[in-house]
């Protein structure tokens, strides 16, 4: 199993540009998550999904959108990039049954908005 | 809501010593806790977890202690090795499957 994979690894955007961060998991997990991690800080939840077709906001959803059309994929969309969105983005997945399960993380996407 | 904090942002130990990393949480209803390790340039990696019906859980060279009375969680690493150098995060289940993460402790192991 590859686990959780993310593309791209790095990206530089100009203010106002848009992009999609890709996330795929091959563990048949129902639950998937997007986090951002600013330098020296913990992870903040952006959006999460409890299954295909179901998504919900986390702590910091503004400026982002998600979709979940399949169990495997959970892309994160930035429509109008702003410097405040410069961060490292992590996708994670879990079995999610009752919350008593660890989240498995991808390697991250480092995004810079100039 | 839930807030999660760590007592020390950095910890430096000698190789072979035991390390203790601490975490405090605010919500007495929290019932599931996880420690993650994050090496430079990588995603967080699961170390160990504990449920609120337990006070202690042991893994390979790691022990997690939970004190629900004072809402405190600790991670103990025995015989710390250079490969243990990383940032360690505690995470607390808030609702459903959502986790709230602390800000992390940078552990440095000196040879």
Short mmCIF file of C-alpha atoms in Angstrom, two decimals:
data_model
loop_
_atom_site.label_atom_id
_atom_site.label_comp_id
_atom_site.label_asym_id
_atom_site.label_seq_id
_atom_site.Cartn_x
_atom_site.Cartn_y
_atom_site.Cartn_z
CA UNK A 1 0.00 0.00 0.00
CA UNK A 2 1.19 3.50 -0.84
CA UNK A 3 -0.88 4.95 2.02
CA UNK A 4 -1.72 8.63 1.56
CA UNK A 5 -0.14 10.35 -1.43
CA UNK A 6 -0.15 14.06 -2.22
CA UNK A 7 0.77 16.04 -5.30
CA UNK A 8 2.49 18.33 -5.97
CA UNK A 9 5.28 18.37 -3.36
CA UNK A 10 6.03 22.05 -3.92
CA UNK A 11 4.25 24.90 -5.65
CA UNK A 12 4.70 28.64 -6.01
CA UNK A 13 1.61 30.67 -6.88
CA UNK A 14 1.05 34.30 -7.67
CA UNK A 15 -1.61 36.22 -5.78
CA UNK A 16 -5.02 35.56 -7.33
CA UNK A 17 -4.07 32.31 -9.06
CA UNK A 18 -5.90 29.10 -8.36
CA UNK A 19 -4.79 25.52 -7.94
CA UNK A 20 -5.88 22.11 -6.74
CA UNK A 21 -3.91 20.04 -4.25
CA UNK A 22 -4.42 16.35 -4.88
CA UNK A 23 -4.78 13.67 -2.21
CA UNK A 24 -5.33 9.95 -2.70
CA UNK A 25 -5.44 7.08 -0.22
CA UNK A 26 -5.47 3.36 -0.95
CA UNK A 27 -6.46 2.09 2.50
CA UNK A 28 -10.22 2.20 1.85
CA UNK A 29 -10.64 4.74 4.64
CA UNK A 30 -13.96 6.51 4.89
CA UNK A 31 -12.65 9.61 6.64
CA UNK A 32 -10.30 12.11 5.04
CA UNK A 33 -8.92 15.46 6.22
CA UNK A 34 -7.02 18.51 5.05
CA UNK A 35 -4.75 20.40 7.44
CA UNK A 36 -2.45 23.35 7.09
CA UNK A 37 0.71 23.79 9.14
CA UNK A 38 2.29 27.20 9.49
CA UNK A 39 5.96 27.47 10.55
CA UNK A 40 6.53 26.37 14.15
CA UNK A 41 2.86 25.66 14.67
CA UNK A 42 0.57 22.70 15.02
CA UNK A 43 -1.90 21.51 12.42
CA UNK A 44 -5.15 23.34 11.76
CA UNK A 45 -8.09 21.49 10.21
CA UNK A 46 -9.37 23.04 6.98
CA UNK A 47 -12.00 20.57 5.78
CA UNK A 48 -12.86 16.96 6.35
CA UNK A 49 -15.03 14.27 4.84
CA UNK A 50 -16.73 11.27 6.44
CA UNK A 51 -17.42 9.55 3.14
CA UNK A 52 -17.92 10.05 -0.58
CA UNK A 53 -20.26 12.96 -1.23
CA UNK A 54 -20.02 14.34 2.32
CA UNK A 55 -17.75 17.20 3.38
CA UNK A 56 -17.68 19.63 6.29
CA UNK A 57 -15.74 22.67 7.44
CA UNK A 58 -12.96 22.55 9.98
CA UNK A 59 -11.35 25.40 11.92
CA UNK A 60 -9.96 27.42 9.00
CA UNK A 61 -12.05 26.80 5.84
CA UNK A 62 -12.06 30.32 4.38
CA UNK A 63 -10.42 30.52 0.96
CA UNK A 64 -10.65 26.78 0.30
CA UNK A 65 -13.07 24.30 -1.20
CA UNK A 66 -13.17 20.51 -1.31
CA UNK A 67 -15.05 17.73 -3.00
CA UNK A 68 -15.24 13.99 -2.39
CA UNK A 69 -16.59 12.10 -5.36
CA UNK A 70 -14.78 8.84 -4.56
CA UNK A 71 -13.56 7.09 -1.41
CA UNK A 72 -9.95 7.38 -2.57
CA UNK A 73 -9.66 11.05 -3.58
CA UNK A 74 -10.09 14.28 -1.63
CA UNK A 75 -8.80 17.30 -3.58
CA UNK A 76 -8.40 20.74 -1.99
CA UNK A 77 -9.07 23.78 -4.17
CA UNK A 78 -7.65 27.28 -3.69
CA UNK A 79 -9.60 29.70 -5.88
CA UNK A 80 -7.88 33.08 -5.30
CA UNK A 81 -4.51 32.50 -3.70
CA UNK A 82 -3.43 34.96 -1.02
CA UNK A 83 -0.08 35.31 0.82
CA UNK A 84 -1.84 34.16 4.02
CA UNK A 85 -2.27 30.76 2.38
CA UNK A 86 1.47 30.19 2.28
CA UNK A 87 1.82 27.04 4.35
CA UNK A 88 2.44 23.31 4.27
CA UNK A 89 -0.70 21.33 3.53
CA UNK A 90 -1.23 17.80 4.80
CA UNK A 91 -3.89 15.35 3.81
CA UNK A 92 -4.82 12.53 6.19
CA UNK A 93 -7.21 9.60 6.35
CA UNK A 94 -8.63 7.29 8.99
CA UNK A 95 -11.11 4.45 9.41
CA UNK A 96 -13.06 6.96 11.42
CA UNK A 97 -15.28 4.53 13.28
CA UNK A 98 -16.20 6.40 16.44
CA UNK A 99 -13.01 8.41 16.21
CA UNK A 100 -10.92 5.78 17.98
CA UNK A 101 -8.53 5.47 15.14
CA UNK A 102 -5.32 7.17 14.22
CA UNK A 103 -5.06 9.44 11.23
CA UNK A 104 -2.51 8.53 8.59
CA UNK A 105 -0.78 11.50 6.97
CA UNK A 106 0.61 12.16 3.52
CA UNK A 107 4.04 13.77 2.95
CA UNK A 108 2.63 17.27 2.47
CA UNK A 109 2.52 20.01 -0.17
CA UNK A 110 4.61 23.11 0.46
CA UNK A 111 2.80 26.12 -1.04
CA UNK A 112 4.19 29.63 -1.38
CA UNK A 113 2.01 32.50 -2.55
CA UNK A 114 3.88 35.57 -3.76
CA UNK B 1 -14.09 23.83 21.96
CA UNK B 2 -10.76 22.31 22.78
CA UNK B 3 -7.37 23.86 23.23
CA UNK B 4 -4.19 21.85 23.42
CA UNK B 5 -0.88 23.16 24.68
CA UNK B 6 2.59 21.86 25.29
CA UNK B 7 4.71 22.95 28.20
CA UNK B 8 8.01 23.31 26.36
CA UNK B 9 8.55 24.18 22.70
CA UNK B 10 12.04 22.63 22.75
CA UNK B 11 13.74 19.82 24.65
CA UNK B 12 17.38 18.82 24.43
CA UNK B 13 18.62 15.51 25.87
CA UNK B 14 21.72 13.37 25.77
CA UNK B 15 21.69 10.13 23.82
CA UNK B 16 20.65 7.29 26.11
CA UNK B 17 18.70 9.50 28.51
CA UNK B 18 14.95 9.25 28.94
CA UNK B 19 12.81 12.03 27.44
CA UNK B 20 9.51 13.33 28.73
CA UNK B 21 7.28 15.53 26.59
CA UNK B 22 4.17 17.05 28.12
CA UNK B 23 0.81 18.20 26.84
CA UNK B 24 -2.21 19.84 28.46
CA UNK B 25 -5.77 19.88 27.17
CA UNK B 26 -8.81 21.87 28.19
CA UNK B 27 -11.91 19.75 27.59
CA UNK B 28 -12.64 17.23 30.33
CA UNK B 29 -14.92 15.34 27.92
CA UNK B 30 -12.01 14.50 25.59
CA UNK B 31 -11.74 10.74 25.32
CA UNK B 32 -8.98 9.86 22.87
CA UNK B 33 -5.40 11.08 22.66
CA UNK B 34 -2.59 10.50 20.18
CA UNK B 35 1.11 11.31 20.00
CA UNK B 36 2.63 11.98 16.60
CA UNK B 37 6.26 12.36 15.52
CA UNK B 38 7.15 14.68 12.65
CA UNK B 39 10.58 14.59 11.08
CA UNK B 40 11.80 17.51 9.04
CA UNK B 41 10.05 17.72 5.65
CA UNK B 42 7.69 14.83 6.38
CA UNK B 43 4.13 14.31 7.50
CA UNK B 44 3.24 13.39 11.09
CA UNK B 45 3.73 9.74 11.97
CA UNK B 46 1.65 7.91 14.59
CA UNK B 47 3.56 6.86 17.72
CA UNK B 48 1.02 5.77 20.29
CA UNK B 49 -2.54 6.45 21.39
CA UNK B 50 -4.57 6.12 24.57
CA UNK B 51 -8.25 6.20 25.44
CA UNK B 52 -9.68 7.98 28.45
CA UNK B 53 -10.50 4.72 30.23
CA UNK B 54 -6.76 4.09 30.61
CA UNK B 55 -4.02 5.85 32.61
CA UNK B 56 -1.01 4.35 30.92
CA UNK B 57 -0.12 2.60 27.71
CA UNK B 58 3.25 1.26 26.60
CA UNK B 59 4.77 0.67 23.21
CA UNK B 60 8.27 -0.04 22.05
CA UNK B 61 10.46 2.39 24.08
CA UNK B 62 7.51 4.76 24.46
CA UNK B 63 4.95 5.20 27.21
CA UNK B 64 1.98 7.53 27.29
CA UNK B 65 0.55 8.65 30.62
CA UNK B 66 -2.86 10.26 30.98
CA UNK B 67 -3.95 12.22 34.04
CA UNK B 68 -7.59 13.13 33.52
CA UNK B 69 -7.83 14.92 36.87
CA UNK B 70 -5.47 17.68 35.74
CA UNK B 71 -6.06 17.14 32.01
CA UNK B 72 -2.44 16.31 31.30
CA UNK B 73 -0.81 13.92 28.88
CA UNK B 74 2.84 12.93 28.63
CA UNK B 75 5.03 10.95 26.29
CA UNK B 76 8.05 9.17 27.70
CA UNK B 77 10.79 7.92 25.39
CA UNK B 78 13.25 5.49 26.95
CA UNK B 79 16.93 5.44 25.98
CA UNK B 80 16.55 8.30 23.52
CA UNK B 81 18.43 7.86 20.25
CA UNK B 82 19.53 10.36 17.59
CA UNK B 83 16.78 9.02 15.33
CA UNK B 84 14.25 10.25 17.87
CA UNK B 85 15.11 13.86 17.05
CA UNK B 86 11.91 15.36 15.63
CA UNK B 87 8.91 17.49 16.54
CA UNK B 88 6.38 15.70 18.73
CA UNK B 89 2.69 16.63 18.72
CA UNK B 90 -0.10 15.57 20.96
CA UNK B 91 -3.58 15.45 19.44
CA UNK B 92 -6.89 15.30 21.26
CA UNK B 93 -10.17 14.08 19.85
CA UNK B 94 -12.69 16.89 20.00
CA UNK B 95 -15.83 15.67 18.25
CA UNK B 96 -16.59 12.84 15.88
CA UNK B 97 -13.27 12.01 14.29
CA UNK B 98 -11.78 15.50 14.50
CA UNK B 99 -8.47 16.04 16.28
CA UNK B 100 -7.06 19.23 17.83
CA UNK B 101 -3.27 19.40 17.70
CA UNK B 102 -0.85 21.06 20.06
CA UNK B 103 1.96 23.23 18.73
CA UNK B 104 4.68 20.66 19.08
CA UNK B 105 7.91 20.12 21.02
CA UNK B 106 11.19 19.98 19.12
CA UNK B 107 13.25 17.15 20.62
CA UNK B 108 16.99 17.30 19.97
CA UNK B 109 19.15 14.34 20.93
CA UNK B 110 22.82 15.14 21.46
CA UNK B 111 25.38 12.39 20.86
#
